[in-house]
mmCIF file of C-alpha atoms and ligand atoms in Angstrom:
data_model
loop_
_atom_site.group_PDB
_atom_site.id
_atom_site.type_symbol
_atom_site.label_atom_id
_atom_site.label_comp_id
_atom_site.label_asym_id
_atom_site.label_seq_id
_atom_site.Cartn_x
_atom_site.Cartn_y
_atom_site.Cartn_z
ATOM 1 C CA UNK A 1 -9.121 -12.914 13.167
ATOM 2 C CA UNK A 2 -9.408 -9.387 12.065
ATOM 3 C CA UNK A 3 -11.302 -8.630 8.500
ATOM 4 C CA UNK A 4 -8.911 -8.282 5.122
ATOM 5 C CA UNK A 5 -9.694 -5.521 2.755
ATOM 6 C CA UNK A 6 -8.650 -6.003 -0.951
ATOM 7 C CA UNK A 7 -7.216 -2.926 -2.317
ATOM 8 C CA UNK A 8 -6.915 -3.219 -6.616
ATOM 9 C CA UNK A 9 -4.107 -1.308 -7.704
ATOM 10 C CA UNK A 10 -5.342 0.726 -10.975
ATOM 11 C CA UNK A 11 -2.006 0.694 -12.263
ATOM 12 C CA UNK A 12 -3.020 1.427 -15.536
ATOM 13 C CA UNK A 13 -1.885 4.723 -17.719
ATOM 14 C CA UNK A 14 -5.088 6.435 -18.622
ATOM 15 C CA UNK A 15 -8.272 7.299 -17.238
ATOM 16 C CA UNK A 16 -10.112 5.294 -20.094
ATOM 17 C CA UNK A 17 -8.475 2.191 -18.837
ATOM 18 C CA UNK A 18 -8.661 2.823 -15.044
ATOM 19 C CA UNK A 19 -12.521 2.879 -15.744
ATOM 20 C CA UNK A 20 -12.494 0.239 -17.411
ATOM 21 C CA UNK A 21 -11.137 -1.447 -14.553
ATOM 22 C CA UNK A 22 -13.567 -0.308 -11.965
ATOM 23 C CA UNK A 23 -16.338 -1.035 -14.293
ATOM 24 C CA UNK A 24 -15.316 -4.620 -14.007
ATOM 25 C CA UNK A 25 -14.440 -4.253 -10.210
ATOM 26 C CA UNK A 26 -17.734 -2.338 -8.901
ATOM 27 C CA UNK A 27 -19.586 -3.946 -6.240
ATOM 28 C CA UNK A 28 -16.986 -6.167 -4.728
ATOM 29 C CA UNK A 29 -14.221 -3.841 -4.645
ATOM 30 C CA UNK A 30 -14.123 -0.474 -2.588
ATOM 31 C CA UNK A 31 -10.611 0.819 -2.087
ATOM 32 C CA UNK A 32 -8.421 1.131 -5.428
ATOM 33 C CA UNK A 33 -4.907 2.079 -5.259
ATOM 34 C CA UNK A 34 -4.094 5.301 -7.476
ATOM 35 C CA UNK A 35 -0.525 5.188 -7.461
ATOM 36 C CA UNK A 36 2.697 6.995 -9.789
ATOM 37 C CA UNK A 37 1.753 5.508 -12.819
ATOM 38 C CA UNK A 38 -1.485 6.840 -13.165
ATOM 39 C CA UNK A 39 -1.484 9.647 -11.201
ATOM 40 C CA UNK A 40 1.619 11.242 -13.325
ATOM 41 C CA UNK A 41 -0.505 10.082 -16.435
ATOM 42 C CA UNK A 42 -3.941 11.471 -15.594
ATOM 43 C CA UNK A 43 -3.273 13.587 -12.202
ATOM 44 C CA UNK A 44 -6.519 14.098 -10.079
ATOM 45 C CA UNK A 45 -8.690 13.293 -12.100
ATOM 46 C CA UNK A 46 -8.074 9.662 -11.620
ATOM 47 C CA UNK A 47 -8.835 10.025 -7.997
ATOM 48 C CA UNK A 48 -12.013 12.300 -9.168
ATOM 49 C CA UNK A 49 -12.663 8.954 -10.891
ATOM 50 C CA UNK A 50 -12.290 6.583 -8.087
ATOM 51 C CA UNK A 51 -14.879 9.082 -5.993
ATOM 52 C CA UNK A 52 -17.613 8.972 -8.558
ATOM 53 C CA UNK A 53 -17.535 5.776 -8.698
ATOM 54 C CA UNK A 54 -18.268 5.245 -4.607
ATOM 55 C CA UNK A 55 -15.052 3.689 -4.079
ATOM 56 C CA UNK A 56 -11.862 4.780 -1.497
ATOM 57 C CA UNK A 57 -8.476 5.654 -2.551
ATOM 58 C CA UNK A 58 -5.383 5.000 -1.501
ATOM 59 C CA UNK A 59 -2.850 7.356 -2.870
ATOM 60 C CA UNK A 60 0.774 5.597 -3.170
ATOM 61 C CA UNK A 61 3.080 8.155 -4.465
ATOM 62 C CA UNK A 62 5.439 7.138 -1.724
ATOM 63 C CA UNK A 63 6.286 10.536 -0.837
ATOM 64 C CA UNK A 64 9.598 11.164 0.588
ATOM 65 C CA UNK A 65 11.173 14.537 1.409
ATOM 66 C CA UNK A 66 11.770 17.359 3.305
ATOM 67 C CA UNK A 67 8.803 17.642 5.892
ATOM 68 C CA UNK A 68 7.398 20.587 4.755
ATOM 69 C CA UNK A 69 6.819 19.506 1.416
ATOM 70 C CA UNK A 70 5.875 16.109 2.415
ATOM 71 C CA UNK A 71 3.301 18.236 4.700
ATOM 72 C CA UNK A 72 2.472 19.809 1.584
ATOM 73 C CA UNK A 73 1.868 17.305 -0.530
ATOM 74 C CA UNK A 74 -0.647 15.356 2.077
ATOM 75 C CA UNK A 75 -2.363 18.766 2.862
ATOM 76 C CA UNK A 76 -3.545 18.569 -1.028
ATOM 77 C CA UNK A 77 -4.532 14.906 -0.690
ATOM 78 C CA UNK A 78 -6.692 15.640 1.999
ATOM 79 C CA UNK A 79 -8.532 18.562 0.121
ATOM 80 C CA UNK A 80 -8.853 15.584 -3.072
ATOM 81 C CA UNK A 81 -10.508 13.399 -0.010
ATOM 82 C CA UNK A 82 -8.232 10.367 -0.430
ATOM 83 C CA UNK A 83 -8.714 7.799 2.315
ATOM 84 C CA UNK A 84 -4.901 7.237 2.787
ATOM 85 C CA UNK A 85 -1.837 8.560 1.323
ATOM 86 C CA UNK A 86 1.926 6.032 1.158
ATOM 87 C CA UNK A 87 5.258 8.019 2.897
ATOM 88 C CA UNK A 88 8.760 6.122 2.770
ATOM 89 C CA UNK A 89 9.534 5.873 6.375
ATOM 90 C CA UNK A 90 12.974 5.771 5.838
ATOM 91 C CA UNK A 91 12.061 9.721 4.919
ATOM 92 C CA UNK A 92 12.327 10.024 8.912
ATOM 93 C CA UNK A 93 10.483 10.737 11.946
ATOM 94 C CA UNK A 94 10.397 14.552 11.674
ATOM 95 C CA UNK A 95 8.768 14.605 8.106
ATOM 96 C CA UNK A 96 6.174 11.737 9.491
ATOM 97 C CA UNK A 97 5.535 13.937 12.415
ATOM 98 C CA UNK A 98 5.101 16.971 10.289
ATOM 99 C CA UNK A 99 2.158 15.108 8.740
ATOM 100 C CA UNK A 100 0.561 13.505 11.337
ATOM 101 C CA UNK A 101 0.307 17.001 13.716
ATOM 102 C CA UNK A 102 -2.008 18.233 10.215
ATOM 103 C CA UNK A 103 -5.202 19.027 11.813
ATOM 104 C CA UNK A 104 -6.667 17.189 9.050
ATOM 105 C CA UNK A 105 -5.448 14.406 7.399
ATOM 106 C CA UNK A 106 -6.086 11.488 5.596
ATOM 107 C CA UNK A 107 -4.460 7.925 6.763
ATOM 108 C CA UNK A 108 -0.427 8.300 6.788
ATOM 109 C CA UNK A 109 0.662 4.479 5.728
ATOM 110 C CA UNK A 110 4.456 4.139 5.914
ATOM 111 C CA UNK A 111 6.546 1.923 3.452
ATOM 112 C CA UNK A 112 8.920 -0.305 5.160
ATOM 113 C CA UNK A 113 11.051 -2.024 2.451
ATOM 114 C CA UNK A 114 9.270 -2.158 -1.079
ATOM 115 C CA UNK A 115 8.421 -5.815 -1.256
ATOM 116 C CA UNK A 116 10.670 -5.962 -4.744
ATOM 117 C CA UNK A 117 13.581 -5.758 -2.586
ATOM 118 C CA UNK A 118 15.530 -9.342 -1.675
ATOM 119 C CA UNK A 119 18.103 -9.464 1.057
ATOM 120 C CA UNK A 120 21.148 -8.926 -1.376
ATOM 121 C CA UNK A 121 19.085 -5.904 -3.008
ATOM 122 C CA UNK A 122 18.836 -4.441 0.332
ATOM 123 C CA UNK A 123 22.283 -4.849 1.411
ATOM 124 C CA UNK A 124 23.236 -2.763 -2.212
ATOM 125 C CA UNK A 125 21.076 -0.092 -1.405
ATOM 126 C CA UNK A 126 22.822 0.209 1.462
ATOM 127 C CA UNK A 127 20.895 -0.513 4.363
ATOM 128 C CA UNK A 128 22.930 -3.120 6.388
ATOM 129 C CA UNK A 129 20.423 -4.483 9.336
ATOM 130 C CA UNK A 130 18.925 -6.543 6.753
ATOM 131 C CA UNK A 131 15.075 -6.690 5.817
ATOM 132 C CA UNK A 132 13.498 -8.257 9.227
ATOM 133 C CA UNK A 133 15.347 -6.128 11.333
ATOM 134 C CA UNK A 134 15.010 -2.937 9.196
ATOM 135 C CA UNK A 135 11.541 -3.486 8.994
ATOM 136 C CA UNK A 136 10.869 -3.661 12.339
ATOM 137 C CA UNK A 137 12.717 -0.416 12.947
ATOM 138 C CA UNK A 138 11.058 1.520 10.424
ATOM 139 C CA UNK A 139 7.802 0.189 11.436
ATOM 140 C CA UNK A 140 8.614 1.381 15.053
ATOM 141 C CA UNK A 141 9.925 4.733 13.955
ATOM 142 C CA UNK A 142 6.467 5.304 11.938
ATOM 143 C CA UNK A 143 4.825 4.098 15.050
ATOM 144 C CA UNK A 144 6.607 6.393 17.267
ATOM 145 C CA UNK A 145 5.543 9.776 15.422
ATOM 146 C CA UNK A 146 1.465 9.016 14.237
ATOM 147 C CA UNK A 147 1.768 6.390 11.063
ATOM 148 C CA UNK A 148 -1.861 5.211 11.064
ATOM 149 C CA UNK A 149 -0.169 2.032 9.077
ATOM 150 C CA UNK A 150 2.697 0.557 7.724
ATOM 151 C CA UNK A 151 3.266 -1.724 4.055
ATOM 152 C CA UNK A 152 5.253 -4.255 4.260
ATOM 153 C CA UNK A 153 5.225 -7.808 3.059
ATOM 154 C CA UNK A 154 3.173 -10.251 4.721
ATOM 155 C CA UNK A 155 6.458 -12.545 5.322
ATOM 156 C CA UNK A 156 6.925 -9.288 8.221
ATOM 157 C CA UNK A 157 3.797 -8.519 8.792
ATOM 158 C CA UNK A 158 3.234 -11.585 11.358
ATOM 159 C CA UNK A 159 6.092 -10.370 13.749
ATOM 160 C CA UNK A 160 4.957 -6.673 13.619
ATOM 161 C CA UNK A 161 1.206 -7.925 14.639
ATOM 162 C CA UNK A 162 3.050 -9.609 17.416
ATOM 163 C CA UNK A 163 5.051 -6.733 18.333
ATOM 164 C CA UNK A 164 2.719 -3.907 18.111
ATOM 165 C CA UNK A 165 -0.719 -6.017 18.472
ATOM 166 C CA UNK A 166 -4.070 -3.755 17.164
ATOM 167 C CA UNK A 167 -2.118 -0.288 17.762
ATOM 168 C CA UNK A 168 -0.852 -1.273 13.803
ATOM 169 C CA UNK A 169 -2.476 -1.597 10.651
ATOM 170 C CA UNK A 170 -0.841 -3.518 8.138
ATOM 171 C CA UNK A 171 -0.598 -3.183 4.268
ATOM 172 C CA UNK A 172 0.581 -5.903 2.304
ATOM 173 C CA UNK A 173 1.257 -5.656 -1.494
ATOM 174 C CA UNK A 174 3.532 -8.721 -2.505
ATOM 175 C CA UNK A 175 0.280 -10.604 -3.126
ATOM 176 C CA UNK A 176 0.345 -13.651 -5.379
ATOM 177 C CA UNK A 177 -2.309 -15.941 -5.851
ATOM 178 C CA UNK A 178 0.188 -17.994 -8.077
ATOM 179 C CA UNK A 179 3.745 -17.090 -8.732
ATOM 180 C CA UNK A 180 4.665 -15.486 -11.465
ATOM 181 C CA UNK A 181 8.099 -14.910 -11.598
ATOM 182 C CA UNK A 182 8.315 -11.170 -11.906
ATOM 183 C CA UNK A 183 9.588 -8.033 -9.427
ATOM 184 C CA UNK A 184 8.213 -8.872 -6.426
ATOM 185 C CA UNK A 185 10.604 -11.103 -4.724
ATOM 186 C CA UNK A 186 8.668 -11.491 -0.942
ATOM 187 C CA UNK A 187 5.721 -12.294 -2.561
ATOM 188 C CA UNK A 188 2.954 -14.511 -0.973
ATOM 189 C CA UNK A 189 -1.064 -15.424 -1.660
ATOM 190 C CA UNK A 190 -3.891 -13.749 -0.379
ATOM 191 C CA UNK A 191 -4.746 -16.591 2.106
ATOM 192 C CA UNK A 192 -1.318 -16.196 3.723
ATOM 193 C CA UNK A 193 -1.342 -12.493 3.827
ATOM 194 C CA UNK A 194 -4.946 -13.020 6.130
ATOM 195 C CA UNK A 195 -3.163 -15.425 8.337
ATOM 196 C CA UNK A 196 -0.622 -13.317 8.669
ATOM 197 C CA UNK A 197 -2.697 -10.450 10.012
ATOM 198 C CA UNK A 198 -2.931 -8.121 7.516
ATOM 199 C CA UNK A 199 -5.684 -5.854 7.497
ATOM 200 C CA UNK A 200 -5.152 -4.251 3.642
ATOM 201 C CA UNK A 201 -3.859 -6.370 0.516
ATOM 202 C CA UNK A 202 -2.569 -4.047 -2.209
ATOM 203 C CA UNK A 203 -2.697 -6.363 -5.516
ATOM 204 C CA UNK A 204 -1.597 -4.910 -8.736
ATOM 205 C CA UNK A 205 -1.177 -7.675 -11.809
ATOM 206 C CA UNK A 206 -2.896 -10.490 -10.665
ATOM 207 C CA UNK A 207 -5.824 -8.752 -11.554
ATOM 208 C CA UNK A 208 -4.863 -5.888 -14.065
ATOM 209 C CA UNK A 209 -3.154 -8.868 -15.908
ATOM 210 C CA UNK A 210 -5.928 -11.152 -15.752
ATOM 211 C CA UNK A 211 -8.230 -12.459 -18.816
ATOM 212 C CA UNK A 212 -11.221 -11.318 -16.519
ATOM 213 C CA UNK A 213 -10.117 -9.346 -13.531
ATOM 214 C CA UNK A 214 -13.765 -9.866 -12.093
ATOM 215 C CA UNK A 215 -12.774 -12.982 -11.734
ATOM 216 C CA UNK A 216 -9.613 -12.856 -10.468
ATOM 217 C CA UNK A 217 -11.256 -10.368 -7.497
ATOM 218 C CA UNK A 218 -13.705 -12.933 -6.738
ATOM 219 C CA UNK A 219 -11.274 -15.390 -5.720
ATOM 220 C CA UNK A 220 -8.708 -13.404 -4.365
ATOM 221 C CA UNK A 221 -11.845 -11.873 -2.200
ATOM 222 C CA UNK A 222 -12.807 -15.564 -1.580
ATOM 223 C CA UNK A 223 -9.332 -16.789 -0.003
ATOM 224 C CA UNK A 224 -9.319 -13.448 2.208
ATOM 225 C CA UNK A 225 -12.424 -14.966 3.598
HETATM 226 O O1 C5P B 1 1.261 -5.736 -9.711
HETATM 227 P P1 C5P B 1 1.541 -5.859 -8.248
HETATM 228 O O2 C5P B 1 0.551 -6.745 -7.523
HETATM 229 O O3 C5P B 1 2.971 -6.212 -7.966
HETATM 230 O O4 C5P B 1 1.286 -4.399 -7.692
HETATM 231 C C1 C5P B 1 1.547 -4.057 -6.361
HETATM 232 C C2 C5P B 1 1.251 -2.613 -6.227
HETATM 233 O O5 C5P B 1 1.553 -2.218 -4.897
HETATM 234 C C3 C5P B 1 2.097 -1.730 -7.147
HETATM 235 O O6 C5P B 1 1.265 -0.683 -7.587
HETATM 236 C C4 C5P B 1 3.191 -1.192 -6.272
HETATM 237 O O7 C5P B 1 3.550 0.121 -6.628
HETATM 238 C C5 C5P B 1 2.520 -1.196 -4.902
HETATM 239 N N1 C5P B 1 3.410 -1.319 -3.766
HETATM 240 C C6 C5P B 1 4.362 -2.308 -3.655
HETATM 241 N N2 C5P B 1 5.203 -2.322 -2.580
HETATM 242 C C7 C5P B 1 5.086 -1.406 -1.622
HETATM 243 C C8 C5P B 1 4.097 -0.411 -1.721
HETATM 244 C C9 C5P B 1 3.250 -0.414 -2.801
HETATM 245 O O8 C5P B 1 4.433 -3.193 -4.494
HETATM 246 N N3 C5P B 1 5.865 -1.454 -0.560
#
């Protein structure tokens, strides 16, 4: 079974705070998610942050539109050295494509459906094939025009291992080591996550949230083992 890398979401709104969160993360954690919240808060600098620090970032601002300013927006997260950057697939093949053909690039990680979404909350949206089926689509559109990965929830991430084998890399927020009743409704623990191939967890409030988030690493480190 292939190796699980923890990426910790610093969903926090300043830099002060994201610090403090590495501070307590350094040494067992090396990617950290810089995503909308802190990145409209602090801009750059949080990545600059993440750098100095010796850790890898994954920048999720989900980007999705036109492909020349999608291709924009990754050409400028290359030149901040981020190790991957999050595009909503459902933004289409061409502005994937636009991205991938960069001469240099960092990882292009494609969002299936956001793992807050239910079946019913699909269906409103307005996507009809439901969330297995439109997940495997998505996942085989990103495929088809140079996603390095796609995110999804580990509940999909099993059938798109089986589908696609090693050509995939899977990203799995959803993660709960216990529920907790909040947003994300496909949520499952780190453990299953592992078993179900994933090769990056993205977890947010299970540690942010935690009394010690040191803590909660460790063990959510020690499950993915
Ligand atoms: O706090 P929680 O563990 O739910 O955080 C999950 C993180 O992963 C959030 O920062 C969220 O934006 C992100 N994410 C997600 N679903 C995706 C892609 C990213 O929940 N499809």
């Amino acid at each position: 079974m292939q190796k699980t890398e923890l990426i910790a979401a610093l969903d926090t709104d300043s830099l002060k705070s994201a610090g403090h969160l590495i501070d307590k993360l350094e040494g067992s954690v090396k990617f950290f998610k810089v995503g909308s919240v802190l990145f409209t808060a602090a801009g750059p600098a949080a990545v600059d942050l993440v750098h100095k620090r010796g850790g890898r970032v994954f920048l999720d601002l989900k980007f999705h539109d036109i492909p020349n300013t999608v291709k924009g927006a990754v050409k400028h997260a290359e030149a901040m050295g981020v190790y991957s950057v999050s595009l909503h697939l459902s933004g289409g093949g061409e502005m994937l494509k636009a991205c991938a053909d960069l001469e240099k690039r960092p990882k292009l990680w494609g969002i299936t459906v956001l793992t807050s979404f239910d079946e019913y909350g699909l269906f409103r949206a307005g996507f009809r094939g439901g969330i297995d089926k439109t997940v495997k689509n998505l996942a085989a559109l990103g495929l088809a025009n140079g996603a390095d990965g796609v995110v999804c929830s580990p509940l999909e991430a099993w059938r798109l291992r089986n589908i696609h084998g090693a050509k995939i890399k899977l990203i799995t927020p959803g993660i709960r080591p216990e529920a907790r009743g909040d947003d994300q409704k496909r949520a499952v623990t780190p453990a299953a996550a592992r078993e179900a191939g994933a090769d990056f967890i993205v977890v947010g409030r299970p540690i942010t949230a935690a009394p010690d988030p040191a803590v909660a690493a460790a063990a959510i480190l020690k499950e993915l083992k």
